[in-house]
Structures are given as C-alpha cells and as structure tokens.
PDB file of C-alpha atoms in Angstrom:
ATOM      1  CA  UNK A 313     106.018  85.331  90.375  1.00 62.00           C
ATOM      2  CA  UNK A 314     108.881  87.802  90.246  1.00 60.00           C
ATOM      3  CA  UNK A 315     109.670  86.801  86.675  1.00 77.00           C
ATOM      4  CA  UNK A 316     106.146  87.769  85.653  1.00 79.00           C
ATOM      5  CA  UNK A 317     106.658  91.206  87.112  1.00 78.00           C
ATOM      6  CA  UNK A 318     110.092  91.448  85.533  1.00 83.00           C
ATOM      7  CA  UNK A 319     108.696  90.560  82.117  1.00 86.00           C
ATOM      8  CA  UNK A 320     106.550  93.699  82.269  1.00 83.00           C
ATOM      9  CA  UNK A 321     109.777  95.492  81.481  1.00 86.00           C
ATOM     10  CA  UNK A 322     109.640  94.120  77.934  1.00 89.00           C
ATOM     11  CA  UNK A 323     106.710  96.503  77.316  1.00 87.00           C
ATOM     12  CA  UNK A 324     109.351  99.223  77.267  1.00 88.00           C
ATOM     13  CA  UNK A 325     110.379  97.927  73.828  1.00 90.00           C
ATOM     14  CA  UNK A 326     107.202  99.531  72.483  1.00 89.00           C
ATOM     15  CA  UNK A 327     108.875 102.861  73.237  1.00 89.00           C
ATOM     16  CA  UNK A 328     111.098 102.271  70.210  1.00 91.00           C
ATOM     17  CA  UNK A 329     108.023 102.952  68.069  1.00 90.00           C
ATOM     18  CA  UNK A 330     108.046 106.488  69.456  1.00 88.00           C
ATOM     19  CA  UNK A 331     111.556 106.955  68.121  1.00 91.00           C
ATOM     20  CA  UNK A 332     111.141 105.435  64.663  1.00 92.00           C
ATOM     21  CA  UNK A 333     107.675 106.871  63.951  1.00 91.00           C
ATOM     22  CA  UNK A 334     106.051 110.264  64.362  1.00 90.00           C
ATOM     23  CA  UNK A 335     103.808 108.943  67.162  1.00 87.00           C
ATOM     24  CA  UNK A 336     105.615 110.293  70.246  1.00 85.00           C
ATOM     25  CA  UNK A 337     103.058 108.925  72.714  1.00 83.00           C
ATOM     26  CA  UNK A 338     104.780 105.518  72.419  1.00 86.00           C
ATOM     27  CA  UNK A 339     107.751 107.034  74.298  1.00 87.00           C
ATOM     28  CA  UNK A 340     105.741 106.645  77.499  1.00 85.00           C
ATOM     29  CA  UNK A 341     106.283 102.873  77.251  1.00 86.00           C
ATOM     30  CA  UNK A 342     109.915 103.396  78.225  1.00 86.00           C
ATOM     31  CA  UNK A 343     108.557 103.842  81.751  1.00 84.00           C
ATOM     32  CA  UNK A 344     108.083 100.075  81.947  1.00 84.00           C
ATOM     33  CA  UNK A 345     111.866  99.617  81.927  1.00 85.00           C
ATOM     34  CA  UNK A 346     111.868 100.022  85.740  1.00 81.00           C
ATOM     35  CA  UNK A 347     110.091  96.652  85.991  1.00 82.00           C
ATOM     36  CA  UNK A 348     113.290  94.860  84.995  1.00 85.00           C
ATOM     37  CA  UNK A 349     114.401  95.415  88.594  1.00 83.00           C
ATOM     38  CA  UNK A 350     112.162  92.514  89.705  1.00 80.00           C
ATOM     39  CA  UNK A 351     114.496  90.053  87.984  1.00 84.00           C
ATOM     40  CA  UNK A 352     117.193  91.049  90.483  1.00 84.00           C
ATOM     41  CA  UNK A 353     115.265  91.735  93.701  1.00 80.00           C
ATOM     42  CA  UNK A 354     114.941  89.278  96.516  1.00 80.00           C
ATOM     43  CA  UNK A 355     111.346  88.060  96.685  1.00 79.00           C
ATOM     44  CA  UNK A 356     109.732  87.825 100.093  1.00 80.00           C
ATOM     45  CA  UNK A 357     106.183  87.501 101.401  1.00 84.00           C
ATOM     46  CA  UNK A 358     105.789  91.218 101.929  1.00 83.00           C
ATOM     47  CA  UNK A 359     106.736  91.987  98.340  1.00 82.00           C
ATOM     48  CA  UNK A 360     104.319  89.383  96.973  1.00 84.00           C
ATOM     49  CA  UNK A 361     101.578  90.803  99.190  1.00 89.00           C
ATOM     50  CA  UNK A 362     102.042  94.416  98.143  1.00 87.00           C
ATOM     51  CA  UNK A 363     102.366  93.470  94.471  1.00 86.00           C
ATOM     52  CA  UNK A 364      99.071  91.585  94.699  1.00 90.00           C
ATOM     53  CA  UNK A 365      97.415  94.524  96.475  1.00 92.00           C
ATOM     54  CA  UNK A 366      98.729  96.903  93.822  1.00 91.00           C
ATOM     55  CA  UNK A 367      97.526  94.676  90.998  1.00 91.00           C
ATOM     56  CA  UNK A 368      94.050  94.272  92.505  1.00 95.00           C
ATOM     57  CA  UNK A 369      93.741  98.020  93.126  1.00 96.00           C
ATOM     58  CA  UNK A 370      94.883  98.790  89.554  1.00 94.00           C
ATOM     59  CA  UNK A 371      92.474  96.253  88.063  1.00 96.00           C
ATOM     60  CA  UNK A 372      89.485  97.644  89.957  1.00 97.00           C
ATOM     61  CA  UNK A 373      90.326 101.255  89.099  1.00 96.00           C
ATOM     62  CA  UNK A 374      90.837 100.340  85.442  1.00 96.00           C
ATOM     63  CA  UNK A 375      87.526  98.496  85.166  1.00 97.00           C
ATOM     64  CA  UNK A 376      85.536 101.234  86.881  1.00 97.00           C
ATOM     65  CA  UNK A 377      87.120 103.941  84.743  1.00 97.00           C
ATOM     66  CA  UNK A 378      86.610 101.899  81.569  1.00 96.00           C
ATOM     67  CA  UNK A 379      82.908 101.586  82.311  1.00 97.00           C
ATOM     68  CA  UNK A 380      82.482 105.228  83.270  1.00 97.00           C
ATOM     69  CA  UNK A 381      84.367 106.671  80.304  1.00 96.00           C
ATOM     70  CA  UNK A 382      82.626 104.315  77.872  1.00 97.00           C
ATOM     71  CA  UNK A 383      79.180 105.284  79.120  1.00 97.00           C
ATOM     72  CA  UNK A 384      79.938 109.019  79.198  1.00 96.00           C
ATOM     73  CA  UNK A 385      81.595 109.001  75.784  1.00 96.00           C
ATOM     74  CA  UNK A 386      78.728 106.971  74.280  1.00 96.00           C
ATOM     75  CA  UNK A 387      76.157 109.363  75.711  1.00 95.00           C
ATOM     76  CA  UNK A 388      77.943 112.504  74.558  1.00 94.00           C
ATOM     77  CA  UNK A 389      79.543 111.529  71.239  1.00 91.00           C
ATOM     78  CA  UNK A 390      77.921 108.297  70.096  1.00 88.00           C
ATOM     79  CA  UNK A 391      78.725 104.645  70.359  1.00 89.00           C
ATOM     80  CA  UNK A 392      81.154 104.285  67.457  1.00 88.00           C
ATOM     81  CA  UNK A 393      84.455 104.658  69.369  1.00 92.00           C
ATOM     82  CA  UNK A 394      83.177 104.712  72.942  1.00 94.00           C
ATOM     83  CA  UNK A 395      84.579 101.325  73.964  1.00 93.00           C
ATOM     84  CA  UNK A 396      87.995 101.965  72.429  1.00 94.00           C
ATOM     85  CA  UNK A 397      88.250 105.311  74.240  1.00 95.00           C
ATOM     86  CA  UNK A 398      87.050 103.707  77.482  1.00 95.00           C
ATOM     87  CA  UNK A 399      89.563 100.867  77.260  1.00 95.00           C
ATOM     88  CA  UNK A 400      92.389 103.310  76.555  1.00 93.00           C
ATOM     89  CA  UNK A 401      91.513 105.400  79.615  1.00 95.00           C
ATOM     90  CA  UNK A 402      91.009 102.314  81.776  1.00 95.00           C
ATOM     91  CA  UNK A 403      94.342 100.782  80.765  1.00 92.00           C
ATOM     92  CA  UNK A 404      96.149 104.074  81.342  1.00 91.00           C
ATOM     93  CA  UNK A 405      94.582 104.407  84.779  1.00 94.00           C
ATOM     94  CA  UNK A 406      95.509 100.812  85.647  1.00 93.00           C
ATOM     95  CA  UNK A 407      99.133 101.375  84.733  1.00 89.00           C
ATOM     96  CA  UNK A 408      99.259 104.629  86.691  1.00 90.00           C
ATOM     97  CA  UNK A 409      97.588 103.194  89.790  1.00 93.00           C
ATOM     98  CA  UNK A 410      99.794 100.089  89.685  1.00 90.00           C
ATOM     99  CA  UNK A 411     102.981 102.144  89.323  1.00 87.00           C
ATOM    100  CA  UNK A 412     102.080 104.579  92.094  1.00 90.00           C
ATOM    101  CA  UNK A 413     100.894 101.810  94.403  1.00 92.00           C
ATOM    102  CA  UNK A 414     103.995  99.646  93.991  1.00 86.00           C
ATOM    103  CA  UNK A 415     106.196 102.708  94.426  1.00 86.00           C
ATOM    104  CA  UNK A 416     104.380 103.601  97.640  1.00 90.00           C
ATOM    105  CA  UNK A 417     104.658 100.099  99.076  1.00 87.00           C
ATOM    106  CA  UNK A 418     108.276  99.735  97.935  1.00 81.00           C
ATOM    107  CA  UNK A 419     109.281 102.994  99.600  1.00 85.00           C
ATOM    108  CA  UNK A 420     107.292 102.093 102.698  1.00 84.00           C
ATOM    109  CA  UNK A 421     109.004  98.665 102.904  1.00 78.00           C
ATOM    110  CA  UNK A 422     112.419 100.199 102.334  1.00 76.00           C
ATOM    111  CA  UNK A 423     111.829 102.810 105.002  1.00 78.00           C
ATOM    112  CA  UNK A 424     110.435 100.269 107.456  1.00 70.00           C
ATOM    113  CA  UNK A 425     113.276  97.795 107.007  1.00 64.00           C
ATOM    114  CA  UNK A 426     115.968 100.478 107.018  1.00 60.00           C
ATOM    115  CA  UNK A 427     117.345  99.525 103.566  1.00 55.00           C
ATOM    116  CA  UNK A 428     118.910 102.231 101.402  1.00 50.00           C
TER     117      UNK A 428
END
C-alpha cells in the first residue's frame, strides 16, 4: 500500500514540462514530490486508515465538483468543453482535498504520538 502512495511522487516529473515549455501551470506538479516520503515511512494501521479516509474524501469531493462544474458550464457556455472543464476542476479539487487531508492527519498523528 505504501508503495502505491510513494509512486504518486512520480507525477512530479510532469513538472519538467513547465520548465521546458511555456506552459508554467505544469510547475504545480512538483508538489507531488512530497509523496516520495511514503517509500521511507513506517506503515502502521493508523496511517493506512487516514490515507483511506483522505482518498475517500478526495474522491467524493472531486466527483461532486466535476458534476457541478460540468452542469453549470454547460448551462452557461454550451456543452462543447463542459466535461473537460468539469474534470479539470474535479481533479484539482481531489488533489487539494487529498493533500490537505493527509497533511491534517499526519500532523495530528505526529502531535498525538509525540514524534518530531
């Protein structure tokens, strides 16, 4: 399980596209580099539980936002790019919710256990 989370760090390689092209929004993918830490962390039941909670929360938020943005964009601007815009917003929200949720649980676990 922890190797799956650690492999998310390879998404940071997409950030290189932000350096070699004019599309600077790809630089945001470098944020995934923090996921490499899961290759080196000790896995316990609490970590698995909060990672699963974070993933479920991110999935639900992403799906709801995808549907809402797609419907609103289709109603206001037409159907041509509505789903693409909705998926982009939903994926972005999923990543944000997942990152914030795992950070919250990680800090909470660190504080509770007394680790530095």
